[in-house]
Amino acid sequence: MELKEVLLRRKSCRAYEERPVEKEKLNEVVTAGSLAPLGLPRDGKPHLTVVTDPAALKMLGGAFGPDNDIIYGAPALIVVSCPPSRPGIPEMNAACVVEMMALTATDLGLGNIYLYGVTAALAQNEEWKRRLGIPEGHTPLSALAVGYAAGEAEVCKEWKATLGENRV
Amino acid sequence: MELKEVLLRRKSCRAYEERPVEKEKLNEVVTAGSLAPLGLPRDGKPHLTVVTDPAALKMLGGAFGPDNDIIYGAPALIVVSCPPSRPGIPEMNAACVVEMMALTATDLGLGNIYLYGVTAALAQNEEWKRRLGIPEGHTPLSALAVGYAAGEAEVCKEWKATLGENRV
């Protein structure tokens, strides 16, 4: 759909259907992530890890306890991990990748939400990082949960012009 | 235009025409920035400062010396500054805002580039921050330079499916 409609439709989805996301759609989402601008790419590019295994998702979602699913039952989680660079650069790069993916997921009719709690938990667990195939030396920094939204999707925002007087 | 086309057309523009950007277009770009997802918004939201004054742009562009214009002669710079929050959150929020704006600028036919060198320089200069109206306690973290690209805009990327086997 048109960019503007995508921007207005994107919202954080916190309830998902159980049905899995088609691999073709995950592919589109990941491809969009690869089109993000990157700062200092010579320090190494972000790595995307697509997690769809129910046991792995349960492990990640329950990182802060079994009664608090921090990935909201999403059937897919795309983890963005980055190598070290100058302060702030890995975080900004990860965010750019996640946003390209979030918009594309929205365009494909998929609910989605930008998460970092789950990556903060993952970053501190060497065993989980190894099992998920996070590259050596990379830090998981952000993730996008993706799936079919439980409940109706609706345009929930309005285009409100916000520019005041120029500051300078 | 369609989201996918915008994603493919967006690229870092490093040469601009002198003509200013219409205020209506800057307004659209800033409005898109306001639609970005934010982590921990209770800590305070990003602030956008639109700089179009030639003297201020020259000051910022020459932060690392007069022979190295770090904003590439762009006629407008939108600085994103954020209040303190948990580690990494302000940087990720700023990046999300900049990306929404970068895509919208692309959609409007404007060249653009995500910059942080200029905000790193600005962050260390209290006098400049005051003159530009950066809110007290905010740190400039990222910026989008915007203008009409000198030279032809072209679709420079291809949609290449990149998904390998799921890791888990």
Coordinates of C-alpha atoms in Angstrom, one line a residue:
Chain A
M1 CA 0.0 0.0 0.0
E2 CA 1.0 3.7 -0.1
L3 CA 3.7 4.6 2.4
K4 CA 1.5 7.1 4.2
E5 CA -1.2 4.5 4.8
V6 CA 1.4 2.1 6.1
L7 CA 2.8 4.7 8.5
L8 CA -0.7 5.3 9.8
R9 CA -1.6 1.6 10.1
R10 CA 1.5 0.5 11.9
K11 CA 0.9 0.0 15.6
S12 CA 2.3 -2.2 18.3
C13 CA 0.4 -5.4 18.3
R14 CA 0.2 -7.3 21.6
A15 CA -2.1 -10.2 20.8
Y16 CA -1.6 -12.8 18.0
E17 CA -3.3 -15.7 16.4
E18 CA -1.6 -19.0 16.7
R19 CA -1.3 -19.6 13.0
P20 CA 2.2 -19.4 11.6
V21 CA 3.4 -16.7 9.2
E22 CA 4.0 -17.9 5.7
K23 CA 7.7 -18.2 4.9
E24 CA 7.3 -16.0 1.9
K25 CA 6.0 -13.2 4.0
L26 CA 8.9 -13.6 6.5
N27 CA 11.2 -13.4 3.6
E28 CA 9.7 -10.1 2.4
V29 CA 10.0 -8.7 5.9
V30 CA 13.6 -9.8 6.3
T31 CA 14.4 -8.4 2.8
A32 CA 13.1 -5.0 3.8
G33 CA 15.4 -5.1 6.8
S34 CA 18.3 -5.5 4.5
L35 CA 17.5 -2.2 2.8
A36 CA 17.9 -0.1 6.0
P37 CA 20.6 2.5 6.0
L38 CA 23.6 1.6 8.2
G39 CA 26.2 3.7 10.0
L40 CA 29.8 2.5 9.9
P41 CA 29.0 -0.7 8.0
R42 CA 32.7 -1.4 7.9
D43 CA 32.4 -2.4 11.6
G44 CA 30.2 -5.2 10.4
K45 CA 26.5 -5.5 9.5
P46 CA 23.5 -6.5 11.6
H47 CA 22.5 -10.2 11.6
L48 CA 18.9 -11.3 11.4
T49 CA 17.9 -14.4 13.2
V50 CA 14.4 -15.7 12.4
V51 CA 12.9 -17.7 15.2
T52 CA 9.7 -19.7 14.6
D53 CA 10.3 -22.8 16.7
P54 CA 7.6 -22.9 19.3
A55 CA 9.9 -24.1 22.0
A56 CA 12.4 -21.4 21.3
L57 CA 9.7 -18.8 21.3
K58 CA 8.4 -20.0 24.6
M59 CA 11.9 -19.8 26.1
L60 CA 12.4 -16.3 24.9
G61 CA 8.9 -15.1 25.7
G62 CA 9.2 -16.4 29.3
A63 CA 12.6 -14.8 29.9
F64 CA 11.2 -12.7 32.7
G65 CA 9.0 -15.5 34.1
P66 CA 6.3 -17.9 32.8
D67 CA 3.4 -15.6 33.6
N68 CA 4.6 -12.7 31.5
D69 CA 5.0 -13.5 27.9
I70 CA 7.2 -10.7 26.6
I71 CA 6.7 -11.6 23.0
Y72 CA 2.9 -11.6 23.3
G73 CA 2.5 -15.1 21.8
A74 CA 3.8 -14.1 18.4
P75 CA 4.5 -17.0 16.1
A76 CA 7.7 -15.4 14.8
L77 CA 10.4 -13.3 16.2
I78 CA 13.2 -11.7 14.1
V79 CA 16.2 -10.9 16.3
V80 CA 18.6 -8.2 15.2
S81 CA 22.1 -8.5 16.5
C82 CA 25.0 -6.2 15.8
P83 CA 28.8 -6.3 16.2
P84 CA 30.5 -3.6 18.3
S85 CA 31.0 -0.1 16.8
R86 CA 31.1 3.4 18.1
P87 CA 28.7 4.2 21.0
G88 CA 25.1 4.2 19.9
I89 CA 25.7 3.1 16.4
P90 CA 24.8 -0.6 16.8
E91 CA 21.5 0.4 18.6
M92 CA 20.6 2.9 15.8
N93 CA 21.4 0.4 13.1
A94 CA 19.3 -2.2 14.8
A95 CA 16.4 0.2 15.1
C96 CA 16.6 1.2 11.4
V97 CA 16.5 -2.5 10.4
V98 CA 13.5 -3.2 12.7
E99 CA 11.6 -0.3 11.4
M100 CA 12.0 -1.3 7.8
M101 CA 10.7 -4.7 8.8
A102 CA 7.8 -3.3 10.9
L103 CA 6.5 -1.3 8.0
T104 CA 6.8 -4.1 5.6
A105 CA 5.0 -6.5 8.0
T106 CA 2.2 -3.9 8.3
D107 CA 2.1 -3.7 4.5
L108 CA 1.6 -7.5 4.3
G109 CA -1.2 -7.4 6.8
L110 CA 0.8 -8.8 9.7
G111 CA 0.6 -7.5 13.2
N112 CA 4.0 -6.6 14.7
I113 CA 5.8 -5.0 17.6
Y114 CA 9.3 -3.6 18.2
L115 CA 10.7 -5.3 21.2
Y116 CA 13.9 -4.9 23.2
G117 CA 13.2 -6.5 26.5
V118 CA 13.5 -9.9 25.0
T119 CA 16.9 -9.0 23.4
A120 CA 18.2 -7.6 26.6
A121 CA 17.4 -11.0 28.2
L122 CA 18.9 -12.9 25.3
A123 CA 22.1 -10.8 25.4
Q124 CA 22.9 -12.0 28.8
N125 CA 22.4 -15.7 28.1
E126 CA 25.3 -17.2 26.3
E127 CA 23.6 -20.6 26.0
W128 CA 20.5 -19.1 24.3
K129 CA 22.6 -17.0 22.0
R130 CA 24.5 -20.1 20.9
R131 CA 21.3 -22.2 20.4
L132 CA 19.8 -19.5 18.3
G133 CA 22.9 -19.0 16.2
I134 CA 23.6 -15.4 17.1
P135 CA 27.0 -14.7 15.6
E136 CA 30.0 -14.7 17.9
G137 CA 30.7 -11.2 19.1
H138 CA 27.3 -9.9 18.2
T139 CA 24.9 -8.4 20.7
P140 CA 21.1 -8.9 20.3
L141 CA 19.8 -5.4 20.4
S142 CA 16.2 -5.3 19.1
A143 CA 13.6 -7.6 17.7
L144 CA 10.4 -7.6 15.7
A145 CA 7.6 -9.9 16.8
V146 CA 5.4 -10.8 13.8
G147 CA 2.2 -12.6 13.3
Y148 CA -1.5 -12.3 12.5
A149 CA -3.1 -9.9 14.9
A150 CA -5.8 -11.3 17.1
G151 CA -8.7 -8.9 16.6
E152 CA -9.3 -6.4 13.9
A153 CA -6.6 -4.2 12.4
E154 CA -7.7 -0.7 11.9
V155 CA -6.3 2.6 10.9
C156 CA -5.7 4.0 14.4
K157 CA -3.9 7.2 13.7
E158 CA -4.4 10.4 11.9
W159 CA -2.0 12.5 9.9
K160 CA -1.6 15.6 12.1
A161 CA 0.6 18.3 10.8
T162 CA 3.0 19.1 13.6
L163 CA 5.6 21.6 12.3
G164 CA 5.8 24.8 14.4
E165 CA 7.9 27.7 13.6
N166 CA 11.5 26.9 12.6
R167 CA 13.8 27.1 15.5
V168 CA 16.4 29.0 13.6
Chain B
M1 CA 4.2 5.7 -3.7
E2 CA 4.0 2.1 -2.7
L3 CA 6.1 1.2 0.4
K4 CA 8.2 -1.2 -1.5
E5 CA 9.2 1.4 -4.1
V6 CA 10.0 3.9 -1.3
L7 CA 12.3 1.3 0.4
L8 CA 14.1 0.6 -2.9
R9 CA 14.5 4.3 -3.8
R10 CA 15.7 5.6 -0.4
K11 CA 19.4 6.1 -0.5
S12 CA 21.9 8.4 1.2
C13 CA 22.1 11.6 -0.8
R14 CA 25.4 13.5 -0.5
A15 CA 24.8 16.4 -2.9
Y16 CA 22.0 18.9 -2.9
E17 CA 20.6 21.7 -4.9
E18 CA 20.6 25.1 -3.2
R19 CA 16.8 25.7 -3.5
P20 CA 15.0 25.4 -0.2
V21 CA 12.5 22.7 0.6
E22 CA 8.9 23.8 0.7
K23 CA 7.6 24.2 4.2
E24 CA 4.6 21.9 3.4
K25 CA 7.0 19.1 2.5
L26 CA 9.1 19.7 5.7
N27 CA 5.8 19.5 7.6
E28 CA 5.0 16.1 6.0
V29 CA 8.4 14.8 6.9
V30 CA 8.2 15.9 10.5
T31 CA 4.6 14.5 10.8
A32 CA 5.9 11.1 9.6
G33 CA 8.6 11.3 12.4
S34 CA 5.8 11.7 14.9
L35 CA 4.4 8.4 13.9
A36 CA 7.4 6.4 14.9
P37 CA 7.1 3.8 17.6
L38 CA 8.9 4.8 20.9
G39 CA 10.3 2.8 23.7
L40 CA 9.6 4.0 27.3
P41 CA 7.8 7.2 26.1
R42 CA 7.1 8.0 29.8
D43 CA 10.7 9.0 30.0
G44 CA 9.9 11.8 27.5
K45 CA 9.5 12.0 23.8
P46 CA 12.0 13.0 21.1
H47 CA 12.1 16.6 20.1
L48 CA 12.5 17.6 16.4
T49 CA 14.3 20.8 15.6
V50 CA 14.0 22.0 11.9
V51 CA 17.0 24.0 10.9
T52 CA 16.8 25.9 7.6
D53 CA 18.7 29.1 8.4
P54 CA 21.8 29.2 6.1
A55 CA 24.1 30.5 8.8
A56 CA 23.0 27.8 11.3
L57 CA 23.4 25.1 8.6
K58 CA 26.9 26.4 7.8
M59 CA 27.8 26.4 11.4
L60 CA 26.6 22.8 11.8
G61 CA 28.0 21.6 8.5
G62 CA 31.4 23.0 9.4
A63 CA 31.6 21.5 12.9
F64 CA 34.6 19.4 11.9
G65 CA 36.3 22.1 9.9
P66 CA 35.4 24.5 7.0
D67 CA 36.6 22.1 4.3
N68 CA 34.4 19.2 5.2
D69 CA 30.7 19.9 5.0
I70 CA 29.3 17.1 7.1
I71 CA 25.7 18.0 6.1
Y72 CA 26.6 17.9 2.4
G73 CA 25.1 21.4 1.6
A74 CA 21.6 20.3 2.4
P75 CA 19.1 23.2 2.8
A76 CA 17.4 21.6 5.7
L77 CA 18.4 19.6 8.7
I78 CA 16.0 18.0 11.1
V79 CA 17.7 17.3 14.4
V80 CA 16.3 14.6 16.7
S81 CA 17.1 15.1 20.4
C82 CA 16.0 12.8 23.2
P83 CA 15.7 12.9 27.0
P84 CA 17.6 10.4 29.1
S85 CA 16.2 6.9 29.4
R86 CA 17.5 3.3 29.8
P87 CA 20.8 2.6 27.9
G88 CA 20.2 2.5 24.1
I89 CA 16.6 3.5 24.2
P90 CA 17.1 7.2 23.2
E91 CA 19.3 6.2 20.3
M92 CA 16.8 3.6 19.1
N93 CA 13.9 6.1 19.4
A94 CA 15.9 8.7 17.5
A95 CA 16.7 6.2 14.8
C96 CA 13.0 5.2 14.4
V97 CA 12.0 8.8 14.1
V98 CA 14.7 9.5 11.5
E99 CA 13.7 6.5 9.4
M100 CA 10.1 7.4 9.2
M101 CA 11.2 10.8 8.0
A102 CA 13.7 9.5 5.6
L103 CA 11.1 7.3 3.9
T104 CA 8.6 10.1 3.7
A105 CA 11.2 12.5 2.3
T106 CA 12.0 9.9 -0.4
D107 CA 8.3 9.6 -1.1
L108 CA 8.1 13.3 -1.6
G109 CA 11.0 13.3 -4.1
L110 CA 13.5 14.7 -1.7
G111 CA 17.0 13.6 -1.3
N112 CA 18.0 12.8 2.3
I113 CA 20.6 11.2 4.5
Y114 CA 20.7 9.9 8.0
L115 CA 23.5 11.7 9.9
Y116 CA 24.9 11.4 13.4
G117 CA 28.3 13.1 13.1
V118 CA 26.7 16.5 13.1
T119 CA 24.6 15.6 16.2
A120 CA 27.7 14.3 18.0
A121 CA 29.3 17.7 17.4
L122 CA 26.2 19.5 18.4
A123 CA 25.8 17.5 21.6
Q124 CA 29.1 18.8 22.9
N125 CA 28.4 22.5 22.2
E126 CA 26.1 24.1 24.8
E127 CA 26.0 27.4 23.0
W128 CA 24.8 25.8 19.7
K129 CA 22.2 23.7 21.5
R130 CA 20.8 26.8 23.2
R131 CA 20.8 28.8 19.9
L132 CA 19.0 26.0 18.1
G133 CA 16.4 25.6 20.9
I134 CA 17.3 22.0 21.8
P135 CA 15.3 21.4 25.0
E136 CA 17.2 21.4 28.3
G137 CA 18.3 18.0 29.2
H138 CA 17.9 16.5 25.7
T139 CA 20.8 15.1 23.8
P140 CA 20.9 15.5 20.0
L141 CA 21.4 11.9 18.7
S142 CA 20.5 11.8 15.0
A143 CA 19.5 14.0 12.2
L144 CA 18.0 13.9 8.7
A145 CA 19.4 16.2 6.1
V146 CA 16.8 16.9 3.4
G147 CA 16.8 18.7 0.1
Y148 CA 16.5 18.3 -3.6
A149 CA 19.2 15.9 -4.8
A150 CA 21.7 17.3 -7.2
G151 CA 21.7 14.8 -10.0
E152 CA 19.1 12.3 -11.0
A153 CA 17.3 10.2 -8.5
E154 CA 17.1 6.6 -9.6
V155 CA 16.0 3.2 -8.2
C156 CA 19.3 2.0 -7.1
K157 CA 18.5 -1.2 -5.4
E158 CA 16.8 -4.5 -6.1
W159 CA 14.5 -6.6 -4.0
K160 CA 16.7 -9.6 -3.2
A161 CA 15.1 -12.2 -1.1
T162 CA 17.6 -13.1 1.7
L163 CA 16.0 -15.5 4.1
G164 CA 18.1 -18.6 4.7
E165 CA 16.9 -21.5 6.8
N166 CA 15.4 -20.6 10.1
R167 CA 18.0 -20.8 12.8
V168 CA 15.7 -22.7 15.2

